[in-house]
Coordinates of C-alpha atoms in Angstrom, one line a residue:
X705 CA 124.2 -82.2 103.5
X706 CA 123.6 -83.1 100.8
X707 CA 123.0 -86.8 101.2
X708 CA 125.5 -88.7 99.0
X709 CA 127.5 -85.5 98.7
X710 CA 130.8 -87.3 99.6
X711 CA 130.2 -89.8 96.8
X712 CA 129.9 -86.9 94.3
X713 CA 133.2 -85.4 95.6
X714 CA 134.8 -88.9 95.3
X715 CA 133.8 -89.0 91.7
X716 CA 135.6 -85.6 91.1
X717 CA 132.6 -83.3 91.0
X718 CA 132.3 -80.1 92.9
X719 CA 128.9 -80.0 94.7
X720 CA 127.0 -76.9 95.5
X721 CA 127.1 -75.4 99.0
X722 CA 124.5 -77.2 101.2
X723 CA 122.6 -74.1 102.3
X724 CA 121.8 -70.8 100.7
X725 CA 120.1 -67.5 101.3
X726 CA 118.8 -65.3 98.5
X727 CA 117.5 -61.8 99.1
X728 CA 116.1 -59.7 96.3
X729 CA 114.6 -56.2 96.3
X730 CA 112.1 -55.7 93.5
X731 CA 110.7 -52.5 92.1
X732 CA 108.2 -52.5 89.3
X733 CA 106.4 -49.6 87.5
X734 CA 104.0 -50.1 84.7
X735 CA 101.3 -48.2 82.8
X736 CA 97.9 -49.7 82.5
X737 CA 95.0 -49.2 80.1
X738 CA 91.5 -49.5 81.6
X739 CA 89.3 -50.8 78.8
X740 CA 86.6 -52.3 81.0
X741 CA 85.2 -51.1 84.3
X742 CA 82.3 -52.1 86.5
X743 CA 81.4 -50.9 90.0
X744 CA 79.0 -52.7 92.3
X745 CA 78.0 -52.1 95.9
X746 CA 76.6 -54.9 98.1
X747 CA 75.7 -58.4 97.0
X748 CA 72.7 -57.5 94.8
X749 CA 73.9 -56.3 91.3
X750 CA 70.3 -55.4 90.3
X751 CA 69.7 -53.1 93.3
X752 CA 68.6 -49.5 92.7
X753 CA 72.0 -48.2 93.8
X754 CA 73.9 -50.5 91.4
X755 CA 71.6 -49.4 88.6
X756 CA 72.6 -45.9 89.3
X757 CA 76.3 -46.9 89.3
X758 CA 75.9 -48.7 86.0
X759 CA 74.4 -45.5 84.5
X760 CA 76.5 -42.8 86.0
X761 CA 79.9 -44.4 87.0
X762 CA 81.2 -46.2 83.9
X763 CA 84.4 -46.4 81.9
X764 CA 82.9 -43.9 79.5
X765 CA 81.8 -41.4 82.1
X766 CA 84.9 -41.6 84.2
X767 CA 87.1 -41.1 81.1
X768 CA 90.3 -42.5 82.5
X769 CA 93.4 -40.6 81.3
X770 CA 96.5 -42.4 82.8
X771 CA 96.8 -45.3 85.2
X772 CA 100.1 -46.3 86.7
X773 CA 100.8 -49.2 89.1
X774 CA 103.9 -49.4 91.3
X775 CA 105.1 -52.2 93.5
X776 CA 108.2 -52.8 95.5
X777 CA 109.3 -55.2 98.2
X778 CA 111.8 -57.7 99.5
X779 CA 111.8 -61.4 98.6
X780 CA 113.7 -63.9 100.7
X781 CA 114.5 -67.5 99.8
X782 CA 116.1 -70.0 102.1
X783 CA 117.2 -73.3 100.4
X784 CA 118.9 -76.6 101.2
X785 CA 120.3 -79.3 99.0
X786 CA 118.8 -82.6 100.2
X787 CA 120.5 -84.5 97.4
X788 CA 123.2 -83.4 94.9
X789 CA 120.4 -83.2 92.3
X790 CA 117.5 -82.0 94.6
X791 CA 117.1 -78.6 96.2
X792 CA 114.1 -77.5 98.3
X793 CA 113.4 -73.9 99.4
X794 CA 111.0 -71.7 101.2
X795 CA 109.8 -68.2 100.1
X796 CA 108.8 -65.1 102.0
X797 CA 108.0 -61.8 100.5
X798 CA 106.7 -58.5 101.9
X799 CA 105.5 -56.1 99.2
X800 CA 103.7 -52.7 99.1
X801 CA 102.3 -50.8 96.2
X802 CA 100.0 -48.3 94.9
X803 CA 97.8 -47.7 91.8
X804 CA 97.5 -44.1 90.6
X805 CA 94.5 -43.2 88.5
X806 CA 94.0 -39.9 86.6
X807 CA 90.5 -39.2 85.2
X808 CA 88.4 -36.5 83.6
X809 CA 84.8 -37.4 84.0
X810 CA 82.3 -36.5 81.3
X811 CA 78.5 -37.1 81.2
X812 CA 76.2 -37.0 78.2
X813 CA 72.5 -36.8 77.8
X814 CA 70.3 -39.3 76.0
X815 CA 71.0 -37.6 72.6
X816 CA 74.7 -37.9 73.1
X817 CA 75.2 -34.2 73.9
X818 CA 77.8 -33.3 76.5
X819 CA 76.2 -32.0 79.6
X820 CA 79.1 -31.8 82.0
X821 CA 82.9 -32.1 81.7
X822 CA 85.2 -31.9 84.8
X823 CA 88.9 -30.9 85.0
X824 CA 91.3 -33.8 85.2
X825 CA 92.1 -35.0 88.7
X826 CA 93.7 -38.1 90.2
X827 CA 93.5 -40.6 93.0
X828 CA 95.9 -43.2 94.5
X829 CA 95.1 -46.5 96.3
X830 CA 97.8 -48.1 98.4
X831 CA 98.1 -51.7 99.5
X832 CA 100.4 -54.2 101.2
X833 CA 100.8 -57.9 100.5
X834 CA 102.6 -60.8 102.2
X835 CA 103.7 -64.0 100.5
X836 CA 104.7 -67.4 101.7
X837 CA 105.7 -70.3 99.5
X838 CA 107.8 -73.3 98.9
X839 CA 109.4 -75.0 95.9
X840 CA 111.9 -77.6 94.6
X841 CA 114.6 -77.7 92.0
X842 CA 115.9 -80.8 90.2
X843 CA 119.2 -80.5 88.4
X844 CA 121.3 -82.9 86.2
X845 CA 124.7 -82.4 84.7
X846 CA 126.7 -84.2 82.1
X847 CA 130.3 -82.9 81.6
X848 CA 129.8 -79.2 81.0
X849 CA 126.1 -79.4 80.1
X850 CA 123.2 -79.1 82.6
X851 CA 119.5 -79.2 82.9
X852 CA 117.3 -77.8 85.7
X853 CA 113.6 -77.9 86.4
X854 CA 112.0 -75.7 89.1
X855 CA 108.5 -75.7 90.5
X856 CA 107.1 -73.6 93.3
X857 CA 103.8 -72.6 94.9
X858 CA 103.1 -69.3 96.6
X859 CA 100.2 -67.9 98.6
X860 CA 99.8 -64.1 98.9
X861 CA 97.4 -62.2 101.1
X862 CA 96.3 -58.6 101.1
X863 CA 93.5 -56.7 102.9
X864 CA 92.0 -55.7 99.5
X865 CA 91.0 -59.3 98.7
X866 CA 88.8 -61.8 100.5
X867 CA 90.8 -64.8 99.5
X868 CA 94.6 -65.4 99.1
X869 CA 96.1 -65.3 95.7
X870 CA 97.6 -68.7 95.0
X871 CA 100.1 -69.1 92.2
X872 CA 102.1 -72.0 90.7
X873 CA 105.2 -71.4 88.7
X874 CA 107.2 -74.0 86.7
X875 CA 110.4 -73.4 84.7
X876 CA 113.1 -75.3 82.9
X877 CA 116.6 -74.4 81.8
X878 CA 119.1 -76.2 79.6
X879 CA 122.6 -74.8 79.2
X880 CA 126.4 -75.2 79.2
X881 CA 129.2 -74.1 81.5
X882 CA 132.1 -72.4 80.0
X883 CA 135.3 -72.7 82.0
X884 CA 138.1 -70.1 81.9
X885 CA 141.8 -70.4 82.7
X886 CA 141.5 -68.3 85.9
X887 CA 138.9 -70.8 87.3
X888 CA 136.1 -68.5 86.6
X889 CA 132.9 -70.0 85.0
X890 CA 130.2 -68.6 82.8
X891 CA 126.8 -70.4 82.5
X892 CA 124.8 -69.9 79.3
X893 CA 121.3 -71.2 79.1
X894 CA 117.9 -71.0 77.5
X895 CA 114.7 -71.7 79.3
X896 CA 110.9 -71.4 79.5
X897 CA 108.5 -70.5 82.3
X898 CA 104.8 -71.3 82.9
X899 CA 102.6 -69.9 85.6
X900 CA 99.0 -70.0 86.5
X901 CA 96.6 -69.1 89.3
X902 CA 95.3 -72.0 91.5
X903 CA 91.9 -70.3 91.9
X904 CA 90.6 -70.1 88.4
X905 CA 87.3 -68.7 89.6
X906 CA 88.8 -65.4 90.5
X907 CA 88.7 -63.4 93.7
X908 CA 86.7 -60.7 95.4
X909 CA 87.6 -57.6 97.3
X910 CA 86.0 -54.5 98.9
X911 CA 87.1 -50.9 98.9
X912 CA 85.1 -47.8 99.6
X913 CA 84.2 -45.6 96.7
X914 CA 85.4 -42.5 98.5
X915 CA 88.8 -44.1 99.1
X916 CA 89.2 -44.8 95.3
X917 CA 87.9 -41.4 94.2
X918 CA 88.1 -39.2 97.3
X919 CA 87.7 -36.0 95.2
X920 CA 84.8 -37.2 93.0
X921 CA 82.1 -35.5 95.1
X922 CA 84.2 -32.4 95.7
X923 CA 84.7 -32.0 92.0
X924 CA 81.3 -33.1 90.7
X925 CA 78.7 -31.4 92.8
X926 CA 80.1 -27.8 92.6
X927 CA 80.6 -28.3 88.8
X928 CA 77.0 -29.5 88.4
X929 CA 75.7 -26.5 90.4
X930 CA 77.8 -24.0 88.4
X931 CA 76.6 -25.6 85.1
X932 CA 73.0 -25.4 86.1
X933 CA 73.3 -21.8 87.3
X934 CA 75.1 -20.9 84.0
X935 CA 72.3 -22.6 82.0
X936 CA 69.6 -20.7 83.9
X937 CA 71.4 -17.4 83.3
X938 CA 71.4 -18.2 79.6
X939 CA 67.7 -19.1 79.6
X940 CA 66.8 -15.8 81.3
X941 CA 68.6 -13.9 78.5
X942 CA 66.8 -15.7 75.7
X943 CA 63.5 -14.7 74.2
X944 CA 61.1 -17.7 74.0
X945 CA 59.0 -15.9 71.4
X946 CA 61.9 -16.3 68.9
X947 CA 62.0 -19.9 67.4
X948 CA 65.8 -20.2 67.4
X949 CA 66.1 -19.0 70.9
X950 CA 63.2 -21.1 72.0
X951 CA 65.1 -24.2 70.7
X952 CA 68.1 -23.1 72.7
X953 CA 65.9 -22.8 75.8
X954 CA 64.5 -26.3 75.3
X955 CA 68.0 -27.7 74.9
X956 CA 69.3 -25.9 78.0
X957 CA 66.3 -27.1 80.1
X958 CA 66.9 -30.6 78.9
X959 CA 70.6 -30.3 79.9
X960 CA 69.5 -29.1 83.4
X961 CA 67.2 -32.1 83.7
X962 CA 70.0 -34.5 82.9
X963 CA 72.3 -32.6 85.4
X964 CA 69.6 -32.8 88.2
X965 CA 69.3 -36.6 87.5
X966 CA 73.1 -36.9 87.6
X967 CA 73.3 -35.0 90.9
X968 CA 70.5 -37.0 92.5
X969 CA 72.1 -40.3 91.4
X970 CA 75.6 -39.4 92.6
X971 CA 74.1 -38.1 95.9
X972 CA 72.5 -41.5 96.6
X973 CA 75.7 -43.3 95.7
X974 CA 77.8 -41.1 98.1
X975 CA 75.2 -41.4 100.8
X976 CA 75.2 -45.1 100.6
X977 CA 79.0 -45.3 100.9
X978 CA 79.0 -43.0 103.9
X979 CA 76.3 -45.2 105.6

């Protein structure tokens, strides 16, 4: 290996080693901005439960503060030169990661008045992914100049998604080798990369609401009860015979009505998840 390798040597060229092993450890940390959010339970988006979700659990009501995604893992590539200009390789990668979300939920009534605001709290969802793939590299050299074209396909699976994530990556490089007097070499090149998902229709996954927001119920329901109790105390101290105080009573009662509706809606959502 490679085939015709001796002919390359006879012509005065130094071929690559026939086999190779490449091991990379990758760590990635990035901040995300959630500008769109939709949550659905079951296969019927128009169900009563999903209507409640659309009303009470939205990007506006959850009020995301910070979202950070972290991934890390080991990528292994085994390759062999079949021809002096043709390399083939296999890919294996094991990765793990987590997405941390910080939110400060707020709910408003029909008039846009704030009825409930919670302290900021966070949640983290962890995941593992395994990747297999294969690829090929074509190279050509003339004197100290070279050109390489690489294409590979990978298939990643994770418990969070129903179908594997399939990806195709293609890249090309053109460059020049600079030789030094001590037999050291430096390769300078420019290139471009293209990648795309094989499944253009997207993917689907399932995760329990209480796994994504485990503290949502713990934070929301006590806060609702405290707010309703506080509003009732204010109502008791107001005099309904006075026009200004009567207007405050009406507003507080309207706020409590919205809070009761919020509590009932979230109760049904949490109950559905537990069942």
